[in-house]
Amino acid sequence: MNAVPDLTLYGTTACHLCEAATLELAPLQGNGLRPREQDITESDAMMERYQLRIPVLRREDTGAELDWPFDLASAMVFLADVLGEEN
């Protein structure tokens, strides 16, 4: 497994889809992949960028973003280089 990148999960506290995304990503915690949750309501810029897209998983090492809907399988593809998975 390669170095674990910082991950951010953009959402809001009242977002049921964000809760679903957190549950989808939970199995990855065993690999040290634990996204930092960021409430987009804390910033006008984040609201403008993400309000219609949340939840969004962002890799801070590459800037790549995975928009909802995603499941564990698509998150694993998104993080394949870190997980050491072959596509």
mmCIF file of C-alpha atoms in Angstrom:
data_model
loop_
_atom_site.group_PDB
_atom_site.id
_atom_site.type_symbol
_atom_site.label_atom_id
_atom_site.label_comp_id
_atom_site.label_asym_id
_atom_site.label_seq_id
_atom_site.Cartn_x
_atom_site.Cartn_y
_atom_site.Cartn_z
ATOM 1 C CA MET A 1 0.000 0.000 0.000
ATOM 2 C CA ASN A 2 1.284 3.462 -0.893
ATOM 3 C CA ALA A 3 1.280 6.500 1.414
ATOM 4 C CA VAL A 4 -2.187 7.294 2.690
ATOM 5 C CA PRO A 5 -3.403 10.622 1.278
ATOM 6 C CA ASP A 6 -5.422 13.141 3.229
ATOM 7 C CA LEU A 7 -9.073 12.823 2.259
ATOM 8 C CA THR A 8 -11.888 15.311 2.746
ATOM 9 C CA LEU A 9 -15.580 14.479 2.601
ATOM 10 C CA TYR A 10 -17.516 17.633 1.794
ATOM 11 C CA GLY A 11 -21.109 17.755 2.987
ATOM 12 C CA THR A 12 -23.428 19.268 5.577
ATOM 13 C CA THR A 13 -24.622 18.101 8.962
ATOM 14 C CA ALA A 14 -28.233 17.687 7.779
ATOM 15 C CA CYS A 15 -27.371 15.686 4.639
ATOM 16 C CA HIS A 16 -28.686 12.107 4.616
ATOM 17 C CA LEU A 17 -26.608 11.356 1.514
ATOM 18 C CA CYS A 18 -23.498 12.462 3.417
ATOM 19 C CA GLU A 19 -24.351 9.988 6.155
ATOM 20 C CA ALA A 20 -24.742 7.284 3.499
ATOM 21 C CA ALA A 21 -21.342 8.222 2.027
ATOM 22 C CA THR A 22 -19.710 7.948 5.446
ATOM 23 C CA LEU A 23 -21.163 4.453 5.835
ATOM 24 C CA GLU A 24 -19.956 3.448 2.353
ATOM 25 C CA LEU A 25 -16.419 4.603 3.172
ATOM 26 C CA ALA A 26 -16.282 3.006 6.651
ATOM 27 C CA PRO A 27 -14.631 -0.261 5.487
ATOM 28 C CA LEU A 28 -11.646 1.720 4.180
ATOM 29 C CA GLN A 29 -10.746 2.847 7.689
ATOM 30 C CA GLY A 30 -8.905 -0.450 8.157
ATOM 31 C CA ASN A 31 -6.457 0.804 5.525
ATOM 32 C CA GLY A 32 -5.962 4.079 7.385
ATOM 33 C CA LEU A 33 -8.281 5.968 5.043
ATOM 34 C CA ARG A 34 -10.430 8.165 7.222
ATOM 35 C CA PRO A 35 -11.789 11.282 5.487
ATOM 36 C CA ARG A 36 -11.938 14.531 7.396
ATOM 37 C CA GLU A 37 -15.525 15.752 7.242
ATOM 38 C CA GLN A 38 -15.925 19.351 6.067
ATOM 39 C CA ASP A 39 -19.235 21.189 6.458
ATOM 40 C CA ILE A 40 -19.611 23.344 3.361
ATOM 41 C CA THR A 41 -21.915 25.792 5.151
ATOM 42 C CA GLU A 42 -18.834 27.229 6.876
ATOM 43 C CA SER A 43 -17.734 29.010 3.703
ATOM 44 C CA ASP A 44 -19.508 30.837 0.885
ATOM 45 C CA ALA A 45 -16.848 29.558 -1.530
ATOM 46 C CA MET A 46 -17.442 25.946 -0.494
ATOM 47 C CA MET A 47 -21.201 26.443 -0.739
ATOM 48 C CA GLU A 48 -20.853 27.797 -4.253
ATOM 49 C CA ARG A 49 -18.562 24.980 -5.331
ATOM 50 C CA TYR A 50 -20.194 21.981 -3.667
ATOM 51 C CA GLN A 51 -23.817 22.690 -2.730
ATOM 52 C CA LEU A 52 -25.335 20.794 -5.662
ATOM 53 C CA ARG A 53 -22.718 18.015 -5.613
ATOM 54 C CA ILE A 54 -22.462 16.827 -2.002
ATOM 55 C CA PRO A 55 -21.276 14.519 -0.753
ATOM 56 C CA VAL A 56 -17.924 14.859 -2.509
ATOM 57 C CA LEU A 57 -14.798 12.895 -1.589
ATOM 58 C CA ARG A 58 -11.593 14.814 -2.356
ATOM 59 C CA ARG A 59 -8.029 13.541 -2.442
ATOM 60 C CA GLU A 60 -5.807 16.289 -1.106
ATOM 61 C CA ASP A 61 -2.693 14.787 -2.732
ATOM 62 C CA THR A 62 -4.039 15.039 -6.296
ATOM 63 C CA GLY A 63 -7.074 17.323 -5.967
ATOM 64 C CA ALA A 64 -9.206 14.626 -7.608
ATOM 65 C CA GLU A 65 -12.842 14.559 -6.525
ATOM 66 C CA LEU A 66 -15.410 11.787 -6.491
ATOM 67 C CA ASP A 67 -18.982 13.059 -6.591
ATOM 68 C CA TRP A 68 -21.997 11.255 -5.209
ATOM 69 C CA PRO A 69 -23.388 8.774 -5.984
ATOM 70 C CA PHE A 70 -20.515 6.456 -5.154
ATOM 71 C CA ASP A 71 -20.248 3.137 -3.399
ATOM 72 C CA LEU A 72 -17.387 1.250 -1.809
ATOM 73 C CA ALA A 73 -16.342 -0.288 -5.134
ATOM 74 C CA SER A 74 -16.094 3.067 -6.932
ATOM 75 C CA ALA A 75 -14.261 4.587 -3.950
ATOM 76 C CA MET A 76 -11.764 1.725 -4.120
ATOM 77 C CA VAL A 77 -11.181 2.420 -7.814
ATOM 78 C CA PHE A 78 -10.754 6.117 -6.966
ATOM 79 C CA LEU A 79 -8.117 5.133 -4.379
ATOM 80 C CA ALA A 80 -6.639 2.161 -6.253
ATOM 81 C CA ASP A 81 -3.085 3.527 -6.329
ATOM 82 C CA VAL A 82 -3.145 3.937 -2.548
ATOM 83 C CA LEU A 83 -4.772 0.577 -1.889
ATOM 84 C CA GLY A 84 -2.423 -1.204 -4.290
ATOM 85 C CA GLU A 85 -5.369 -2.476 -6.331
ATOM 86 C CA GLU A 86 -5.130 -3.281 -10.013
ATOM 87 C CA ASN A 87 -7.749 -1.725 -12.295
#
